[in-house]
């Protein structure tokens, strides 16, 4: 079997470059970050909020990670890896001498244990499904097998994954928090409370957690990647209103308000000469969309769905949120590979929309419901959509509910005719176009309790998606992305969504915290790449 | 006395069972699926079903409620769906902060409200009286969120006298206590004013004055102790009012109490926390009322507990 050696020159170059960077930036100093909500859990198997996502990345490591500030994959705990020609066997060589925070060395057994723990139904992990391509997943997730037969430890520093199908996204999956490595003895010691006593091998270790008040991360002195992290300490103060956090930032008490600039203060902050230079803008792997339930008439007619696409004035909606987004015309955001730049999408044309409604036999319009999450600015956006729809004769009454209730309604085939996804919209788990398909547009998501709120299921596209994800060979990468591009353009022909906008991240930091802008809008370490930013006052 | 307390405590337990039942029914009827929430957006239907089974969410309503009660009598409030922590641990960690804030608020409320009420009563039908009553009206009707932000802006941001939110020192306590107390102060001012005016008209006050007692002695020795009686009962009720106000004030000031916990849990429909906080709040309200009832006879010996 010919093996493809994938360890890139870039990765070697990077590891060589890292120490020189480290020499330039001195370690030390502290940073204060605030959040409105308490941190729920720091267990990598369970944590799935945007807030704890990057915290977990700083406490734990996985086999793979991304170049800071980019969506470029690179090995982390893995020193090198090989992929078999048929794309079903992934073999990783681990770094030697990597220590957990409790002092024990990390081995391949720990990697195996950590992934099996996520798949074990008793863990109740929201990430279990990501490992569906590993052999033995069905048995393990059903609780019939203790582990995964497809994970084989060859020696303490070599681990092999055997997949039941070729999976081009598998390296991304191993970079997810769910694949981060935990020490078995600590998990067993704390049981269900492991998430409050996290022990990993990451750049920081948890030094203090006072429930509802604050968490303190301390630099892990035995971290394998010498030179990282830059800061000695990060203090997370929780329970702080974003408006108050911004005032404290102006007062020099806070370095990063984790929840960003509150909408009510946005224009003021952007016009403030002192704050303007501290604000950083970046793209997100996010699309906000209006889902139309293809099982509920008249949305079962493609003309009606296209009409809705043409009726909505997206520029106006972007203005409603102070320009913190760009109008979208397809499911993928512009920063995602596979985004069709030359695709123009449905134009804003109410007259043509009316003609389409007439074609569908609903020339006089109809009554329907629009579900929306009840926190600002979502109801305002829904009202704008409502007005646009009214202009072509569609009378949509707004159902403004708690997030969980909207999700529950979307998961029922006959409940929600339309859902504005704001506040619950899709943000990619990893930067690959396939992550925008399965749960929200594929047949597997169109099941009771699923997230495919359009109940759109096109078996032809499902087959194409499978074909695309089987293209593991790097030589096929371009072909694969082109295939995904076609899939999304075909979806737009059927128009189960009206894509509305792609959110832009606006974040702010104090003048005493340094680091490349991209680190503060890191597409993976949202909202800040804690490992790489540094304190200017110790330089 | 002991029999009275015992009887009231038994009533308390019954009330708490009632509240737990009503809350449980309401949360049961909420069309949000906790299993779906825990499982996350990428979960398969089997995973969701599995979680539902583990949490007993597939059981009929009465079995779920009995399970909850079974835990409750053993002091087990369950485990948060999303924070994966014992609800009792979450509440216990936040209770001291809330109690401290409530004490501060009651102090501010009494100080502000009673002073305003007494002055208004003594200066009744003057401009001072009008001004104080308008101020109390504003206090009662103003949203706490607005008052909180206003106080923060003026006293913390502009003047820099107090820290901008947070918890830990006496200085942190002042602004949230004043915000929370401000609402109640309006009620107290109005109550105190009418009660004192009523008392000042009584014959025994006239008699006291006729004996040549100084004005302050008449006021503090005779009028106030009588006028303050209805206020005592109000403090108990106030604890209940504070429970709703505390959610807002704790959020604005970043105060790590149970109000904030409740708010976060409500937003995410974390049912075990909502149940737990509701029960603790109910306990506080019932015990507050009991305390008010027990203190009243100490102040006015004519009132007997039965």
PDB file of N, CA, C and O in Angstrom, chain A residues 9-58:
ATOM      1  N   UNK A   9       5.789  20.575   4.765  1.00  0.00           N
ATOM      2  CA  UNK A   9       6.994  21.359   5.017  1.00  0.00           C
ATOM      3  C   UNK A   9       6.625  22.567   5.877  1.00  0.00           C
ATOM      4  O   UNK A   9       7.366  22.985   6.754  1.00  0.00           O
ATOM      5  N   UNK A  10       5.417  23.076   5.598  1.00  0.00           N
ATOM      6  CA  UNK A  10       4.966  24.256   6.330  1.00  0.00           C
ATOM      7  C   UNK A  10       4.966  24.010   7.832  1.00  0.00           C
ATOM      8  O   UNK A  10       5.363  24.875   8.617  1.00  0.00           O
ATOM      9  N   UNK A  11       4.537  22.823   8.219  1.00  0.00           N
ATOM     10  CA  UNK A  11       4.441  22.524   9.653  1.00  0.00           C
ATOM     11  C   UNK A  11       5.824  22.514  10.284  1.00  0.00           C
ATOM     12  O   UNK A  11       6.023  23.039  11.380  1.00  0.00           O
ATOM     13  N   UNK A  12       6.800  21.944   9.536  1.00  0.00           N
ATOM     14  CA  UNK A  12       8.170  21.900  10.063  1.00  0.00           C
ATOM     15  C   UNK A  12       8.706  23.333  10.157  1.00  0.00           C
ATOM     16  O   UNK A  12       9.278  23.742  11.168  1.00  0.00           O
ATOM     17  N   UNK A  13       8.431  24.075   9.086  1.00  0.00           N
ATOM     18  CA  UNK A  13       8.888  25.466   9.065  1.00  0.00           C
ATOM     19  C   UNK A  13       8.307  26.221  10.231  1.00  0.00           C
ATOM     20  O   UNK A  13       8.985  27.012  10.883  1.00  0.00           O
ATOM     21  N   UNK A  14       7.041  25.923  10.513  1.00  0.00           N
ATOM     22  CA  UNK A  14       6.373  26.650  11.594  1.00  0.00           C
ATOM     23  C   UNK A  14       6.984  26.333  12.951  1.00  0.00           C
ATOM     24  O   UNK A  14       7.252  27.215  13.751  1.00  0.00           O
ATOM     25  N   UNK A  15       7.240  25.014  13.168  1.00  0.00           N
ATOM     26  CA  UNK A  15       7.787  24.661  14.477  1.00  0.00           C
ATOM     27  C   UNK A  15       9.183  25.262  14.637  1.00  0.00           C
ATOM     28  O   UNK A  15       9.622  25.583  15.731  1.00  0.00           O
ATOM     29  N   UNK A  16       9.868  25.467  13.489  1.00  0.00           N
ATOM     30  CA  UNK A  16      11.172  26.108  13.565  1.00  0.00           C
ATOM     31  C   UNK A  16      11.007  27.597  13.840  1.00  0.00           C
ATOM     32  O   UNK A  16      11.810  28.212  14.531  1.00  0.00           O
ATOM     33  N   UNK A  17       9.914  28.141  13.267  1.00  0.00           N
ATOM     34  CA  UNK A  17       9.708  29.581  13.403  1.00  0.00           C
ATOM     35  C   UNK A  17       9.217  29.943  14.798  1.00  0.00           C
ATOM     36  O   UNK A  17       9.477  31.022  15.289  1.00  0.00           O
ATOM     37  N   UNK A  18       8.492  29.020  15.424  1.00  0.00           N
ATOM     38  CA  UNK A  18       7.849  29.339  16.706  1.00  0.00           C
ATOM     39  C   UNK A  18       8.821  29.856  17.779  1.00  0.00           C
ATOM     40  O   UNK A  18       8.556  30.893  18.368  1.00  0.00           O
ATOM     41  N   UNK A  19       9.983  29.166  17.978  1.00  0.00           N
ATOM     42  CA  UNK A  19      10.863  29.660  19.033  1.00  0.00           C
ATOM     43  C   UNK A  19      11.382  31.070  18.770  1.00  0.00           C
ATOM     44  O   UNK A  19      11.496  31.859  19.681  1.00  0.00           O
ATOM     45  N   UNK A  20      11.634  31.382  17.480  1.00  0.00           N
ATOM     46  CA  UNK A  20      12.165  32.710  17.200  1.00  0.00           C
ATOM     47  C   UNK A  20      11.123  33.769  17.550  1.00  0.00           C
ATOM     48  O   UNK A  20      11.443  34.808  18.079  1.00  0.00           O
ATOM     49  N   UNK A  21       9.839  33.418  17.259  1.00  0.00           N
ATOM     50  CA  UNK A  21       8.763  34.305  17.650  1.00  0.00           C
ATOM     51  C   UNK A  21       8.747  34.490  19.151  1.00  0.00           C
ATOM     52  O   UNK A  21       8.596  35.580  19.667  1.00  0.00           O
ATOM     53  N   UNK A  22       8.908  33.342  19.824  1.00  0.00           N
ATOM     54  CA  UNK A  22       8.829  33.343  21.273  1.00  0.00           C
ATOM     55  C   UNK A  22       9.922  34.212  21.881  1.00  0.00           C
ATOM     56  O   UNK A  22       9.718  34.851  22.900  1.00  0.00           O
ATOM     57  N   UNK A  23      11.085  34.215  21.195  1.00  0.00           N
ATOM     58  CA  UNK A  23      12.182  35.027  21.731  1.00  0.00           C
ATOM     59  C   UNK A  23      11.849  36.514  21.657  1.00  0.00           C
ATOM     60  O   UNK A  23      12.251  37.298  22.497  1.00  0.00           O
ATOM     61  N   UNK A  24      11.093  36.857  20.616  1.00  0.00           N
ATOM     62  CA  UNK A  24      10.748  38.267  20.454  1.00  0.00           C
ATOM     63  C   UNK A  24       9.757  38.711  21.526  1.00  0.00           C
ATOM     64  O   UNK A  24       9.850  39.804  22.054  1.00  0.00           O
ATOM     65  N   UNK A  25       8.794  37.832  21.831  1.00  0.00           N
ATOM     66  CA  UNK A  25       7.753  38.220  22.780  1.00  0.00           C
ATOM     67  C   UNK A  25       8.010  37.548  24.122  1.00  0.00           C
ATOM     68  O   UNK A  25       8.065  36.321  24.206  1.00  0.00           O
ATOM     69  N   UNK A  26       8.135  38.370  25.147  1.00  0.00           N
ATOM     70  CA  UNK A  26       8.415  37.814  26.468  1.00  0.00           C
ATOM     71  C   UNK A  26       7.139  37.266  27.091  1.00  0.00           C
ATOM     72  O   UNK A  26       6.065  37.847  26.933  1.00  0.00           O
ATOM     73  N   UNK A  27       7.333  36.159  27.823  1.00  0.00           N
ATOM     74  CA  UNK A  27       6.184  35.616  28.539  1.00  0.00           C
ATOM     75  C   UNK A  27       5.954  36.438  29.800  1.00  0.00           C
ATOM     76  O   UNK A  27       6.901  36.955  30.385  1.00  0.00           O
ATOM     77  N   UNK A  28       4.677  36.477  30.207  1.00  0.00           N
ATOM     78  CA  UNK A  28       4.370  37.172  31.458  1.00  0.00           C
ATOM     79  C   UNK A  28       3.139  38.038  31.320  1.00  0.00           C
ATOM     80  O   UNK A  28       2.583  38.195  30.240  1.00  0.00           O
ATOM     81  N   UNK A  29       2.738  38.583  32.426  1.00  0.00           N
ATOM     82  CA  UNK A  29       1.592  39.490  32.420  1.00  0.00           C
ATOM     83  C   UNK A  29       0.269  38.769  32.544  1.00  0.00           C
ATOM     84  O   UNK A  29       0.207  37.534  32.567  1.00  0.00           O
ATOM     85  N   UNK A  30      -0.759  39.567  32.623  1.00  0.00           N
ATOM     86  CA  UNK A  30      -2.085  39.016  32.884  1.00  0.00           C
ATOM     87  C   UNK A  30      -3.101  39.723  32.002  1.00  0.00           C
ATOM     88  O   UNK A  30      -2.867  40.827  31.521  1.00  0.00           O
ATOM     89  N   UNK A  31      -4.215  39.051  31.773  1.00  0.00           N
ATOM     90  CA  UNK A  31      -5.277  39.635  30.945  1.00  0.00           C
ATOM     91  C   UNK A  31      -6.611  39.358  31.630  1.00  0.00           C
ATOM     92  O   UNK A  31      -6.801  38.283  32.201  1.00  0.00           O
ATOM     93  N   UNK A  32      -7.514  40.328  31.597  1.00  0.00           N
ATOM     94  CA  UNK A  32      -8.832  40.132  32.193  1.00  0.00           C
ATOM     95  C   UNK A  32      -9.886  40.113  31.093  1.00  0.00           C
ATOM     96  O   UNK A  32      -9.951  41.032  30.283  1.00  0.00           O
ATOM     97  N   UNK A  33     -10.675  39.040  31.090  1.00  0.00           N
ATOM     98  CA  UNK A  33     -11.717  38.862  30.087  1.00  0.00           C
ATOM     99  C   UNK A  33     -13.044  38.762  30.839  1.00  0.00           C
ATOM    100  O   UNK A  33     -13.104  38.146  31.897  1.00  0.00           O
ATOM    101  N   UNK A  34     -14.093  39.373  30.306  1.00  0.00           N
ATOM    102  CA  UNK A  34     -15.389  39.263  30.994  1.00  0.00           C
ATOM    103  C   UNK A  34     -16.397  38.530  30.112  1.00  0.00           C
ATOM    104  O   UNK A  34     -16.294  38.543  28.885  1.00  0.00           O
ATOM    105  N   UNK A  35     -17.347  37.902  30.786  1.00  0.00           N
ATOM    106  CA  UNK A  35     -18.468  37.275  30.090  1.00  0.00           C
ATOM    107  C   UNK A  35     -19.738  37.528  30.864  1.00  0.00           C
ATOM    108  O   UNK A  35     -19.703  37.653  32.080  1.00  0.00           O
ATOM    109  N   UNK A  36     -20.842  37.573  30.142  1.00  0.00           N
ATOM    110  CA  UNK A  36     -22.142  37.763  30.779  1.00  0.00           C
ATOM    111  C   UNK A  36     -22.550  36.491  31.531  1.00  0.00           C
ATOM    112  O   UNK A  36     -22.955  36.550  32.672  1.00  0.00           O
ATOM    113  N   UNK A  37     -22.427  35.366  30.863  1.00  0.00           N
ATOM    114  CA  UNK A  37     -22.876  34.105  31.465  1.00  0.00           C
ATOM    115  C   UNK A  37     -21.735  33.382  32.143  1.00  0.00           C
ATOM    116  O   UNK A  37     -20.586  33.495  31.732  1.00  0.00           O
ATOM    117  N   UNK A  38     -22.089  32.609  33.154  1.00  0.00           N
ATOM    118  CA  UNK A  38     -21.106  31.755  33.798  1.00  0.00           C
ATOM    119  C   UNK A  38     -20.645  30.715  32.774  1.00  0.00           C
ATOM    120  O   UNK A  38     -21.376  30.374  31.846  1.00  0.00           O
ATOM    121  N   UNK A  39     -19.452  30.223  32.961  1.00  0.00           N
ATOM    122  CA  UNK A  39     -18.948  29.179  32.067  1.00  0.00           C
ATOM    123  C   UNK A  39     -19.644  27.881  32.470  1.00  0.00           C
ATOM    124  O   UNK A  39     -19.736  27.574  33.665  1.00  0.00           O
ATOM    125  N   UNK A  40     -20.159  27.152  31.496  1.00  0.00           N
ATOM    126  CA  UNK A  40     -20.945  25.974  31.869  1.00  0.00           C
ATOM    127  C   UNK A  40     -20.049  24.813  32.273  1.00  0.00           C
ATOM    128  O   UNK A  40     -20.125  24.328  33.385  1.00  0.00           O
ATOM    129  N   UNK A  41     -19.195  24.376  31.404  1.00  0.00           N
ATOM    130  CA  UNK A  41     -18.341  23.235  31.733  1.00  0.00           C
ATOM    131  C   UNK A  41     -17.047  23.377  30.928  1.00  0.00           C
ATOM    132  O   UNK A  41     -17.047  23.958  29.848  1.00  0.00           O
ATOM    133  N   UNK A  42     -15.963  22.857  31.457  1.00  0.00           N
ATOM    134  CA  UNK A  42     -14.704  22.878  30.705  1.00  0.00           C
ATOM    135  C   UNK A  42     -14.284  21.463  30.320  1.00  0.00           C
ATOM    136  O   UNK A  42     -13.120  21.199  30.037  1.00  0.00           O
ATOM    137  N   UNK A  43     -15.254  20.558  30.318  1.00  0.00           N
ATOM    138  CA  UNK A  43     -14.992  19.197  29.877  1.00  0.00           C
ATOM    139  C   UNK A  43     -15.039  19.188  28.348  1.00  0.00           C
ATOM    140  O   UNK A  43     -16.070  19.514  27.764  1.00  0.00           O
ATOM    141  N   UNK A  44     -13.930  18.826  27.688  1.00  0.00           N
ATOM    142  CA  UNK A  44     -13.935  18.899  26.220  1.00  0.00           C
ATOM    143  C   UNK A  44     -14.953  17.963  25.573  1.00  0.00           C
ATOM    144  O   UNK A  44     -15.353  18.195  24.429  1.00  0.00           O
ATOM    145  N   UNK A  45     -15.382  16.931  26.289  1.00  0.00           N
ATOM    146  CA  UNK A  45     -16.357  16.003  25.710  1.00  0.00           C
ATOM    147  C   UNK A  45     -17.757  16.606  25.696  1.00  0.00           C
ATOM    148  O   UNK A  45     -18.623  16.159  24.967  1.00  0.00           O
ATOM    149  N   UNK A  46     -17.986  17.608  26.520  1.00  0.00           N
ATOM    150  CA  UNK A  46     -19.340  18.138  26.692  1.00  0.00           C
ATOM    151  C   UNK A  46     -19.463  19.589  26.245  1.00  0.00           C
ATOM    152  O   UNK A  46     -20.464  19.983  25.662  1.00  0.00           O
ATOM    153  N   UNK A  47     -18.435  20.407  26.517  1.00  0.00           N
ATOM    154  CA  UNK A  47     -18.517  21.839  26.230  1.00  0.00           C
ATOM    155  C   UNK A  47     -18.755  22.101  24.755  1.00  0.00           C
ATOM    156  O   UNK A  47     -17.987  21.643  23.905  1.00  0.00           O
ATOM    157  N   UNK A  48     -19.815  22.854  24.444  1.00  0.00           N
ATOM    158  CA  UNK A  48     -20.139  23.087  23.037  1.00  0.00           C
ATOM    159  C   UNK A  48     -20.682  24.499  22.862  1.00  0.00           C
ATOM    160  O   UNK A  48     -21.480  24.755  21.986  1.00  0.00           O
ATOM    161  N   UNK A  49     -20.291  25.421  23.781  1.00  0.00           N
ATOM    162  CA  UNK A  49     -20.717  26.813  23.638  1.00  0.00           C
ATOM    163  C   UNK A  49     -19.580  27.572  22.979  1.00  0.00           C
ATOM    164  O   UNK A  49     -18.426  27.218  23.138  1.00  0.00           O
ATOM    165  N   UNK A  50     -19.896  28.688  22.341  1.00  0.00           N
ATOM    166  CA  UNK A  50     -18.819  29.486  21.761  1.00  0.00           C
ATOM    167  C   UNK A  50     -17.933  30.030  22.870  1.00  0.00           C
ATOM    168  O   UNK A  50     -16.754  30.293  22.666  1.00  0.00           O
ATOM    169  N   UNK A  51     -18.517  30.194  24.066  1.00  0.00           N
ATOM    170  CA  UNK A  51     -17.757  30.781  25.167  1.00  0.00           C
ATOM    171  C   UNK A  51     -16.694  29.815  25.712  1.00  0.00           C
ATOM    172  O   UNK A  51     -15.542  30.191  25.912  1.00  0.00           O
ATOM    173  N   UNK A  52     -17.083  28.564  25.951  1.00  0.00           N
ATOM    174  CA  UNK A  52     -16.098  27.641  26.522  1.00  0.00           C
ATOM    175  C   UNK A  52     -15.227  26.977  25.444  1.00  0.00           C
ATOM    176  O   UNK A  52     -14.245  26.323  25.757  1.00  0.00           O
ATOM    177  N   UNK A  53     -15.596  27.159  24.203  1.00  0.00           N
ATOM    178  CA  UNK A  53     -14.890  26.478  23.114  1.00  0.00           C
ATOM    179  C   UNK A  53     -13.388  26.812  23.120  1.00  0.00           C
ATOM    180  O   UNK A  53     -12.546  25.933  23.124  1.00  0.00           O
ATOM    181  N   UNK A  54     -13.051  28.115  23.150  1.00  0.00           N
ATOM    182  CA  UNK A  54     -11.632  28.475  23.091  1.00  0.00           C
ATOM    183  C   UNK A  54     -10.960  28.311  24.448  1.00  0.00           C
ATOM    184  O   UNK A  54      -9.742  28.112  24.516  1.00  0.00           O
ATOM    185  N   UNK A  55     -11.725  28.390  25.533  1.00  0.00           N
ATOM    186  CA  UNK A  55     -11.132  28.127  26.857  1.00  0.00           C
ATOM    187  C   UNK A  55     -10.646  26.677  26.895  1.00  0.00           C
ATOM    188  O   UNK A  55      -9.534  26.393  27.353  1.00  0.00           O
ATOM    189  N   UNK A  56     -11.495  25.776  26.406  1.00  0.00           N
ATOM    190  CA  UNK A  56     -11.123  24.356  26.395  1.00  0.00           C
ATOM    191  C   UNK A  56      -9.886  24.154  25.515  1.00  0.00           C
ATOM    192  O   UNK A  56      -8.999  23.373  25.853  1.00  0.00           O
ATOM    193  N   UNK A  57      -9.815  24.899  24.418  1.00  0.00           N
ATOM    194  CA  UNK A  57      -8.646  24.772  23.534  1.00  0.00           C
ATOM    195  C   UNK A  57      -7.359  25.185  24.242  1.00  0.00           C
ATOM    196  O   UNK A  57      -6.275  24.736  23.886  1.00  0.00           O
ATOM    197  N   UNK A  58      -7.476  26.073  25.234  1.00  0.00           N
ATOM    198  CA  UNK A  58      -6.278  26.489  25.955  1.00  0.00           C
ATOM    199  C   UNK A  58      -5.908  25.520  27.070  1.00  0.00           C
ATOM    200  O   UNK A  58      -4.770  25.516  27.530  1.00  0.00           O
TER     201      UNK A  58
END
